[in-house]
Short mmCIF file of C-alpha atoms and ligand atoms in Angstrom, two decimals:
data_model
loop_
_atom_site.label_atom_id
_atom_site.label_comp_id
_atom_site.label_asym_id
_atom_site.label_seq_id
_atom_site.Cartn_x
_atom_site.Cartn_y
_atom_site.Cartn_z
CA UNK P 1 23.05 21.76 1.86
CA UNK P 2 21.29 18.59 1.51
CA UNK P 3 17.76 17.31 2.71
CA UNK P 4 17.46 13.91 4.38
CA UNK P 5 13.98 12.56 4.86
CA UNK P 6 13.41 9.87 7.61
CA UNK P 7 16.66 11.01 9.31
CA UNK P 8 15.55 10.06 12.84
CA UNK P 9 15.19 6.46 11.66
CA UNK P 10 17.68 3.53 11.91
CA UNK P 11 19.51 4.02 8.55
CA UNK P 12 18.75 7.75 8.20
CA UNK P 13 19.83 8.57 11.69
CA UNK P 14 23.11 6.66 11.05
CA UNK P 15 23.53 8.53 7.79
CA UNK P 16 22.93 11.99 9.34
CA UNK P 17 25.48 11.17 12.04
CA UNK P 18 28.10 9.97 9.64
CA UNK P 19 27.55 12.75 7.12
CA UNK P 20 28.16 15.42 9.73
CA UNK P 21 31.09 13.54 11.24
CA UNK P 22 32.81 13.70 7.93
CA UNK P 23 31.82 17.09 6.50
CA UNK P 24 30.49 20.46 7.33
CA UNK P 25 27.75 20.61 4.67
CA UNK P 26 24.32 21.18 6.71
CA UNK P 27 21.55 18.70 6.70
CA UNK P 28 17.86 19.41 6.73
CA UNK P 29 16.30 16.43 8.41
CA UNK P 30 12.61 16.09 7.54
CA UNK P 31 10.98 13.37 9.71
CA UNK P 32 7.45 12.77 10.80
CA UNK P 33 8.75 11.12 14.04
CA UNK P 34 6.46 7.88 13.83
CA UNK P 35 7.15 5.20 16.37
CA UNK P 36 10.26 4.48 14.45
CA UNK P 37 11.78 7.91 14.55
CA UNK P 38 13.89 8.69 17.40
CA UNK P 39 15.47 12.02 18.32
CA UNK P 40 17.50 10.04 21.02
CA UNK P 41 19.45 8.70 17.96
CA UNK P 42 20.48 12.30 17.13
CA UNK P 43 21.11 13.53 20.68
CA UNK P 44 24.77 14.32 19.93
CA UNK P 45 23.46 16.85 17.32
CA UNK P 46 21.09 18.76 19.63
CA UNK P 47 23.09 22.14 19.60
CA UNK P 48 24.80 21.52 16.11
CA UNK P 49 23.79 24.43 13.73
CA UNK P 50 24.62 22.14 10.79
CA UNK P 51 21.56 19.83 11.83
CA UNK P 52 18.21 21.50 11.02
CA UNK P 53 15.55 19.17 12.22
CA UNK P 54 11.92 19.62 10.83
CA UNK P 55 9.18 17.48 12.04
CA UNK P 56 6.84 16.82 9.25
CA UNK P 57 5.54 14.48 6.52
CA UNK P 58 7.03 13.88 3.08
CA UNK P 59 3.52 13.95 1.87
CA UNK P 60 3.01 17.60 2.90
CA UNK P 61 3.78 19.19 -0.40
CA UNK P 62 3.37 22.76 1.12
CA UNK P 63 5.85 22.11 3.78
CA UNK P 64 8.33 20.42 1.53
CA UNK P 65 8.01 22.98 -1.27
CA UNK P 66 8.61 25.72 1.31
CA UNK P 67 11.70 23.94 2.66
CA UNK P 68 13.16 23.45 -0.72
CA UNK P 69 12.69 27.05 -1.81
CA UNK P 70 14.18 28.47 1.36
CA UNK P 71 17.19 26.10 1.78
CA UNK P 72 17.94 25.53 -2.03
CA UNK P 73 19.50 22.08 -1.35
CA UNK P 74 21.75 20.36 -4.06
CA UNK P 75 20.37 16.80 -3.17
CA UNK P 76 17.65 15.07 -1.36
CA UNK P 77 17.95 11.57 0.16
CA UNK P 78 14.81 9.81 0.61
CA UNK P 79 14.91 7.35 3.58
CA UNK P 80 11.35 8.14 4.88
CA UNK P 81 9.21 5.09 4.86
CA UNK P 82 7.28 2.48 6.91
CA UNK P 83 9.77 -0.15 6.97
CA UNK P 84 8.55 -3.17 8.89
CA UNK P 85 7.15 -6.12 6.93
CA UNK P 86 5.00 -7.69 9.80
CA UNK P 87 3.41 -4.28 10.27
CA UNK P 88 2.59 -4.03 6.67
CA UNK P 89 0.87 -7.43 6.99
CA UNK P 90 -1.22 -6.41 9.88
CA UNK P 91 -2.04 -2.80 8.72
CA UNK P 92 -1.07 -1.94 5.42
CA UNK P 93 -2.63 1.48 5.09
CA UNK P 94 0.18 3.45 6.53
CA UNK P 95 2.52 1.75 4.00
CA UNK P 96 0.48 2.93 1.05
CA UNK P 97 0.13 6.43 2.39
CA UNK P 98 3.77 7.02 3.18
CA UNK P 99 5.60 4.81 0.81
CA UNK P 100 3.37 5.49 -2.27
CA UNK P 101 1.42 8.67 -1.78
CA UNK P 102 4.19 10.24 0.28
CA UNK P 103 6.93 9.43 -2.32
CA UNK P 104 4.69 10.73 -5.05
CA UNK P 105 3.86 14.06 -3.25
CA UNK P 106 7.58 14.46 -2.38
CA UNK P 107 8.55 13.86 -5.92
CA UNK P 108 5.96 16.42 -7.02
CA UNK P 109 7.50 19.11 -4.76
CA UNK P 110 10.91 18.18 -5.80
CA UNK P 111 9.98 18.43 -9.59
CA UNK P 112 8.57 22.01 -8.99
CA UNK P 113 11.76 23.04 -7.13
CA UNK P 114 14.02 21.45 -9.82
CA UNK P 115 12.15 23.22 -12.56
CA UNK P 116 12.88 26.58 -10.86
CA UNK P 117 16.59 25.95 -10.62
CA UNK P 118 18.82 27.50 -13.36
CA UNK P 119 19.58 25.24 -16.32
CA UNK P 120 21.88 25.60 -19.44
CA UNK P 121 18.74 25.61 -21.65
CA UNK P 122 17.27 28.51 -19.79
CA UNK P 123 20.39 30.40 -20.33
CA UNK P 124 20.56 31.17 -16.52
CA UNK P 125 23.77 29.84 -15.05
CA UNK P 126 23.88 28.67 -11.36
CA UNK P 127 26.39 31.27 -10.64
CA UNK P 128 28.46 31.36 -7.33
CA UNK P 129 27.89 28.46 -5.21
CA UNK P 130 24.14 28.04 -6.20
CA UNK P 131 22.75 24.64 -7.24
CA UNK P 132 21.68 24.12 -10.90
CA UNK P 133 19.64 21.52 -12.66
CA UNK P 134 22.42 19.46 -13.71
CA UNK P 135 23.92 19.23 -10.22
CA UNK P 136 20.86 18.37 -8.50
CA UNK P 137 20.08 14.84 -7.26
CA UNK P 138 17.20 12.97 -5.79
CA UNK P 139 18.44 9.79 -4.24
CA UNK P 140 15.73 7.22 -3.31
CA UNK P 141 16.74 4.50 -0.73
CA UNK P 142 14.88 1.27 -1.45
CA UNK P 143 15.20 -2.43 -0.74
CA UNK P 144 16.11 -5.80 -2.29
CA UNK P 145 12.54 -6.98 -1.26
CA UNK P 146 11.15 -5.55 -4.43
CA UNK P 147 12.81 -8.29 -6.35
CA UNK P 148 10.72 -10.93 -4.55
CA UNK P 149 12.19 -14.34 -3.22
CA UNK P 150 15.20 -16.52 -4.59
CA UNK P 151 15.17 -20.28 -4.94
CA UNK P 152 18.19 -22.00 -3.44
CA UNK P 153 21.09 -21.72 -5.84
CA UNK P 154 19.34 -19.03 -8.02
CA UNK P 155 21.80 -16.12 -8.99
CA UNK P 156 21.78 -12.99 -6.52
CA UNK P 157 19.54 -10.11 -7.54
CA UNK P 158 21.03 -7.71 -10.12
CA UNK P 159 19.76 -4.41 -11.06
CA UNK P 160 17.90 -5.88 -14.00
CA UNK P 161 16.19 -8.70 -11.99
CA UNK P 162 12.26 -8.68 -12.51
CA UNK P 163 10.18 -6.85 -9.83
CA UNK P 164 8.12 -9.42 -7.97
CA UNK P 165 7.17 -7.93 -4.58
CA UNK P 166 5.33 -10.31 -2.13
CA UNK P 167 4.41 -8.21 0.91
CA UNK P 168 2.47 -5.06 1.29
CA UNK P 169 5.73 -3.46 2.34
CA UNK P 170 7.67 -4.56 -0.70
CA UNK P 171 4.81 -3.82 -3.05
CA UNK P 172 4.77 -0.17 -1.63
CA UNK P 173 8.40 0.19 -2.03
CA UNK P 174 8.26 -1.16 -5.60
CA UNK P 175 5.56 1.33 -6.39
CA UNK P 176 7.79 4.10 -5.20
CA UNK P 177 10.80 2.99 -7.18
CA UNK P 178 8.58 3.00 -10.29
CA UNK P 179 7.47 6.50 -9.54
CA UNK P 180 11.11 7.62 -9.15
CA UNK P 181 12.05 5.88 -12.55
CA UNK P 182 9.05 7.46 -14.23
CA UNK P 183 9.89 11.01 -13.07
CA UNK P 184 13.41 10.58 -14.48
CA UNK P 185 12.13 9.17 -17.85
CA UNK P 186 9.07 11.60 -18.18
CA UNK P 187 10.35 14.89 -16.62
CA UNK P 188 14.23 14.39 -16.75
CA UNK P 189 14.46 14.63 -13.02
CA UNK P 190 17.92 13.50 -12.00
CA UNK P 191 17.44 10.44 -9.86
CA UNK P 192 19.43 7.75 -8.31
CA UNK P 193 17.85 4.52 -6.83
CA UNK P 194 19.72 2.30 -4.35
CA UNK P 195 18.21 -1.19 -3.51
CA UNK P 196 19.91 -2.52 -0.40
CA UNK P 197 19.85 -5.92 1.53
CA UNK P 198 18.95 -6.23 5.23
CA UNK P 199 21.03 -3.71 7.60
CA UNK P 200 21.96 -4.21 11.10
CA UNK P 201 23.97 -2.01 13.63
CA UNK P 202 23.33 0.71 16.11
CA UNK P 203 20.12 2.47 16.71
CA UNK P 204 18.10 -0.35 15.01
CA UNK P 205 14.36 -0.36 16.33
CA UNK P 206 13.90 -3.59 18.53
CA UNK P 207 11.10 -4.97 16.26
CA UNK P 208 13.60 -6.22 13.59
CA UNK P 209 15.24 -9.66 13.92
CA UNK P 210 18.71 -8.73 15.25
CA UNK P 211 17.87 -5.95 17.79
CA UNK P 212 14.80 -7.97 19.02
CA UNK P 213 16.94 -11.06 19.67
CA UNK P 214 19.56 -9.02 21.55
CA UNK P 215 16.91 -7.04 23.64
CA UNK P 216 14.50 -10.11 24.34
CA UNK P 217 17.77 -12.37 25.33
CA UNK P 218 18.87 -9.80 27.80
CA UNK P 219 15.33 -9.51 29.20
CA UNK P 220 15.18 -13.19 29.65
CA UNK P 221 12.24 -13.43 27.07
CA UNK P 222 11.73 -16.09 24.33
CA UNK P 223 13.60 -15.47 21.07
CA UNK P 224 10.73 -15.98 18.49
CA UNK P 225 12.17 -17.74 15.14
CA UNK P 226 9.48 -17.74 12.44
CA UNK P 227 8.72 -21.08 10.90
CA UNK P 228 11.93 -23.40 10.31
CA UNK P 229 14.29 -20.42 10.69
CA UNK P 230 15.97 -21.45 7.37
CA UNK P 231 14.86 -18.29 5.38
CA UNK P 232 17.96 -16.60 4.20
CA UNK P 233 18.81 -12.81 4.42
CA UNK P 234 21.92 -10.92 3.09
CA UNK P 235 23.32 -8.77 5.93
CA UNK P 236 25.01 -5.48 5.60
CA UNK P 237 26.36 -3.24 8.55
CA UNK P 238 24.48 0.09 8.45
CA UNK P 239 27.55 2.25 8.26
CA UNK P 240 28.49 0.47 4.95
CA UNK P 241 25.09 1.13 3.58
CA UNK P 242 25.59 4.88 4.62
CA UNK P 243 29.03 4.88 2.79
CA UNK P 244 27.43 3.38 -0.28
CA UNK P 245 24.76 6.03 -0.51
CA UNK P 246 27.30 8.75 -0.17
CA UNK P 247 29.29 7.16 -2.92
CA UNK P 248 26.27 6.91 -5.07
CA UNK P 249 25.33 10.47 -4.43
CA UNK P 250 28.95 11.57 -5.38
CA UNK P 251 29.42 9.60 -8.46
CA UNK P 252 26.40 7.57 -9.39
CA UNK P 253 25.06 8.33 -12.91
CA UNK P 254 21.63 10.01 -13.05
CA UNK P 255 18.86 7.59 -13.79
CA UNK P 256 20.74 4.56 -12.60
CA UNK P 257 19.87 1.88 -10.10
CA UNK P 258 22.60 0.35 -7.74
CA UNK P 259 22.21 -2.69 -5.67
CA UNK P 260 23.97 -2.61 -2.34
CA UNK P 261 24.85 -5.63 -0.14
CA UNK P 262 27.59 -7.33 1.76
CA UNK P 263 27.78 -10.82 0.08
CA UNK P 264 26.79 -12.20 3.20
CA UNK P 265 23.87 -14.67 3.04
CA UNK P 266 22.91 -16.43 6.27
CA UNK P 267 19.78 -18.23 7.53
CA UNK P 268 17.84 -16.67 10.34
CA UNK P 269 18.74 -19.35 12.75
CA UNK P 270 22.48 -18.89 12.25
CA UNK P 271 21.99 -15.16 12.97
CA UNK P 272 20.04 -15.96 16.34
CA UNK P 273 22.73 -18.52 17.20
CA UNK P 274 25.62 -16.07 16.59
CA UNK P 275 23.76 -13.36 18.70
CA UNK P 276 23.27 -15.96 21.47
CA UNK P 277 26.95 -16.90 21.50
CA UNK P 278 28.25 -13.41 21.49
CA UNK P 279 26.00 -12.57 24.48
CA UNK P 280 27.20 -15.78 26.28
CA UNK P 281 30.74 -14.32 25.85
CA UNK P 282 30.07 -10.69 26.67
CA UNK P 283 27.11 -10.76 29.16
CA UNK P 284 26.82 -14.45 30.25
CA UNK P 285 23.39 -15.46 31.91
CA UNK P 286 23.55 -15.27 35.75
CA UNK P 287 22.17 -18.93 35.96
CA UNK P 288 25.08 -20.21 33.82
CA UNK P 289 22.80 -21.42 31.18
CA UNK P 290 23.12 -20.53 27.32
CA UNK P 291 21.04 -17.79 25.56
CA UNK P 292 20.32 -20.32 22.85
CA UNK P 293 17.95 -22.04 25.48
CA UNK P 294 15.61 -19.07 24.80
CA UNK P 295 15.03 -19.75 21.16
CA UNK P 296 11.51 -20.61 20.39
CA UNK P 297 10.18 -21.59 16.99
CA UNK P 298 6.95 -19.77 16.30
CA UNK P 299 4.23 -19.45 13.50
CA UNK P 300 5.69 -18.52 10.28
CA UNK P 301 5.20 -14.98 8.80
CA UNK P 302 2.31 -15.03 6.02
CA UNK P 303 3.96 -15.09 2.54
CA UNK P 304 7.41 -15.22 4.05
CA UNK P 305 10.07 -14.64 1.40
CA UNK P 306 12.51 -17.60 1.46
CA UNK P 307 15.65 -16.07 0.35
CA UNK P 308 17.20 -12.66 -0.60
CA UNK P 309 20.75 -12.15 -1.98
CA UNK P 310 22.35 -9.01 -3.51
CA UNK P 311 24.81 -9.06 -6.39
CA UNK P 312 26.63 -5.83 -5.51
CA UNK P 313 29.02 -6.09 -8.51
CA UNK P 314 27.83 -3.00 -10.27
CA UNK P 315 28.42 -0.50 -7.48
CA UNK P 316 31.88 -2.19 -6.77
CA UNK P 317 32.87 -2.01 -10.40
CA UNK P 318 31.37 1.29 -11.48
CA UNK P 319 31.92 3.38 -8.34
CA UNK P 320 34.60 1.39 -6.48
CA UNK P 321 32.43 0.72 -3.20
CA UNK P 322 32.96 -2.27 -1.06
CA UNK P 323 31.79 -2.66 2.73
CA UNK P 324 34.32 -2.16 5.36
CA UNK P 325 32.97 -4.59 7.89
CA UNK P 326 32.57 -8.40 7.63
CA UNK P 327 29.59 -9.97 9.42
CA UNK P 328 31.73 -11.07 12.28
CA UNK P 329 33.14 -7.51 13.04
CA UNK P 330 29.81 -5.83 12.49
CA UNK P 331 27.70 -7.93 14.68
CA UNK P 332 30.33 -7.73 17.54
CA UNK P 333 30.20 -3.86 17.22
CA UNK P 334 26.34 -4.18 17.17
CA UNK P 335 25.92 -6.39 20.24
CA UNK P 336 28.55 -4.21 22.15
CA UNK P 337 26.42 -1.15 21.14
CA UNK P 338 23.29 -2.57 22.55
CA UNK P 339 25.02 -3.66 25.79
CA UNK P 340 26.18 -0.13 26.19
CA UNK P 341 22.83 1.55 25.30
CA UNK P 342 20.33 0.03 27.45
CA UNK P 343 18.83 3.48 28.10
CA UNK P 344 18.28 4.02 24.33
CA UNK P 345 16.34 0.72 24.20
CA UNK P 346 14.20 1.56 27.30
CA UNK P 347 13.56 5.09 25.92
CA UNK P 348 12.53 3.98 22.37
CA UNK P 349 10.22 1.36 23.86
CA UNK P 350 8.47 3.61 26.27
CA UNK P 351 5.36 5.55 26.12
CA UNK P 352 7.25 8.25 27.65
CA UNK P 353 9.14 8.88 24.46
CA UNK P 354 5.91 9.14 22.46
CA UNK P 355 4.49 11.60 25.19
CA UNK P 356 7.53 13.76 24.83
CA UNK P 357 7.20 13.94 21.01
CA UNK P 358 3.68 14.87 21.37
CA UNK P 359 4.32 17.55 23.79
CA UNK P 360 7.52 18.82 22.45
CA UNK P 361 6.31 19.18 18.75
CA UNK P 362 2.63 20.26 19.60
CA UNK P 363 1.56 22.32 16.75
CA UNK P 364 4.88 22.68 15.30
CA UNK P 365 5.61 21.52 11.76
CA UNK P 366 8.40 23.59 10.43
CA UNK P 367 11.73 24.82 11.74
P1 NAD Z 1 12.89 3.10 10.01
O1 NAD Z 1 11.49 2.64 10.17
O2 NAD Z 1 13.80 2.68 11.12
O3 NAD Z 1 12.87 4.71 9.88
C1 NAD Z 1 11.94 5.45 9.11
C2 NAD Z 1 11.95 6.85 9.40
O4 NAD Z 1 11.07 7.55 8.37
C3 NAD Z 1 11.50 7.02 10.82
O5 NAD Z 1 12.30 8.12 11.44
C4 NAD Z 1 10.18 7.57 10.60
O6 NAD Z 1 9.70 8.58 11.69
C5 NAD Z 1 10.22 8.32 9.43
N1 NAD Z 1 9.01 8.48 8.61
C6 NAD Z 1 8.10 7.52 8.37
N2 NAD Z 1 7.02 8.03 7.68
C7 NAD Z 1 7.25 9.25 7.36
C8 NAD Z 1 6.66 10.37 6.60
N3 NAD Z 1 5.51 10.05 6.10
N4 NAD Z 1 7.31 11.51 6.46
C9 NAD Z 1 8.47 11.80 6.93
N5 NAD Z 1 9.14 10.72 7.74
C10 NAD Z 1 8.59 9.61 7.85
O7 NAD Z 1 13.46 2.67 8.54
P2 NAD Z 1 15.01 2.09 8.16
O8 NAD Z 1 15.18 0.84 8.50
O9 NAD Z 1 15.90 3.26 8.73
O10 NAD Z 1 14.81 2.33 6.64
C11 NAD Z 1 15.06 3.57 5.88
C12 NAD Z 1 14.81 3.38 4.46
O11 NAD Z 1 15.64 2.31 4.00
C13 NAD Z 1 13.43 2.84 4.10
O12 NAD Z 1 13.08 3.67 3.01
C14 NAD Z 1 13.50 1.42 3.93
O13 NAD Z 1 12.69 0.86 2.92
C15 NAD Z 1 14.99 1.21 3.35
N6 NAD Z 1 15.73 0.00 3.62
C16 NAD Z 1 15.83 -0.47 4.93
C17 NAD Z 1 16.58 -1.65 5.06
C18 NAD Z 1 16.73 -2.20 6.40
O14 NAD Z 1 17.29 -3.34 6.54
N7 NAD Z 1 16.23 -1.57 7.42
C19 NAD Z 1 17.12 -2.24 3.95
C20 NAD Z 1 17.11 -1.57 2.69
C21 NAD Z 1 16.34 -0.52 2.50
O1 DAU Z 2 15.87 -6.91 2.88
C1 DAU Z 2 15.65 -5.60 3.35
C2 DAU Z 2 14.61 -5.41 4.21
O2 DAU Z 2 15.10 -5.96 5.51
C3 DAU Z 2 14.15 -3.90 4.43
O3 DAU Z 2 13.71 -3.52 3.21
C4 DAU Z 2 13.26 -3.92 5.52
O4 DAU Z 2 12.80 -2.43 5.88
C5 DAU Z 2 13.68 -4.48 6.76
O5 DAU Z 2 12.82 -4.36 7.88
C6 DAU Z 2 14.16 -5.98 6.40
O6 DAU Z 2 13.11 -6.68 6.31
P1 DAU Z 2 12.92 -8.30 6.98
O7 DAU Z 2 11.56 -8.61 6.85
O8 DAU Z 2 13.97 -9.11 6.15
O9 DAU Z 2 13.47 -7.97 8.32
P2 DAU Z 2 13.19 -8.56 9.81
O10 DAU Z 2 14.09 -8.09 10.72
O11 DAU Z 2 11.82 -8.18 10.13
O12 DAU Z 2 13.25 -10.07 9.61
C7 DAU Z 2 14.50 -10.67 9.19
C8 DAU Z 2 14.17 -12.13 9.07
O13 DAU Z 2 13.95 -12.68 10.39
C9 DAU Z 2 12.88 -12.43 8.27
O14 DAU Z 2 13.04 -13.71 7.55
C10 DAU Z 2 11.78 -12.74 9.23
C11 DAU Z 2 12.67 -13.29 10.45
N1 DAU Z 2 12.15 -13.01 11.85
C12 DAU Z 2 11.95 -11.65 12.12
C13 DAU Z 2 11.48 -11.23 13.42
C14 DAU Z 2 11.09 -9.88 13.70
C15 DAU Z 2 11.96 -13.96 12.80
O15 DAU Z 2 12.27 -15.08 12.56
N2 DAU Z 2 11.58 -13.61 14.07
C16 DAU Z 2 11.32 -12.29 14.43
O16 DAU Z 2 10.80 -12.06 15.53
#
């Protein structure tokens, strides 16, 4: 049994689906269902007894503590977060609450649970199939944004790069990384941290660059490119991020940090052009014009980081992980997925979805 937090979001949702496609070990999925959490992503698991969904907050220590004691998981993978940089600029409060305070409360509940597990020192063996302190893992999913911005030509981020977060989002993630690190050094909690580059793929909420461009292009809307469009991001197909997390959980050394990336730096404008060209091929505009004509340069994001790049050498050398997709194969799969899932897009963008969440989970917090 494992616990996944934020498993109705983009990466957590893909992780839960991939996990249960490959093994029978059940998943408790704890998610607050914010605007970014979508049960639609998990529709194929609706009647699957291996998936136990709990609507709740990682900051609800009583709920988390009760879940841990009841289900005795061998691992917790923490995806839950506020994740959108633009939202962190316009309203940072939720980022502080979930990413910092929420992670702290989660760690406290996990520490209490971990202390209750059998350990060699206590003379109590795990026995049978039960989990013990040595086998337990808390895996914290984090971001390359904690390292700040790189100059052109500067070496890619390694795990020892200084922390220099620049947005309220990255500062809140940096704080959570430090808390996780401190709980290992101070209390001995067996933790793993992954810092990953930009993900893309199925079920990505259409507020982020790639899905927003696909959805806007198809709707005949402008494609807003911030500033000069020459900011560089390092892109990784979401299923490859999920395989990296599984590998780190399986073989990562407690207390270690692993950077995850696809060696795939591209300026934003190149990404937008690639998306436009794929749509020209796969769903040509009815007026015969090119989607690139919809590109519109707009005011830049305040404090916009110029370049991110991940050195994924450590996870490759030590754990043998490499991505399966190139950007070319991954972006084609992504565009095809959005073309085939117009209903998912309409649903997650609609107020109807929010109304359903509110009605369905009224007064319910635990399964
Ligand atoms: P997302 O915004 O798509 O999903 C976040 C999920 O967390 C949602 O389902 C939401 O309902 C849930 N959630 C939010 N607050 C919660 C709370 N207080 N309690 C319980 N659940 C809560 O995010 P994502 O893109 O899937 O990112 C997942 C994690 O990966 C985040 O920690 C993010 O920082 C990290 N990350 C993301 C990327 C990326 O490119 N998207 C890259 C590197 C790391
Ligand atoms: O690097 C990892 C991070 O990647 C994750 O930690 C974050 O959770 C995730 O949201 C993502 O952050 P970014 O800010 O890089 O992603 P976003 O899709 O918002 O933007 C990607 C780039 O595209 C960035 O340079 C801003 C630019 N952009 C974005 C949007 C939404 C535009 O030019 N136009 C847009 O409309």
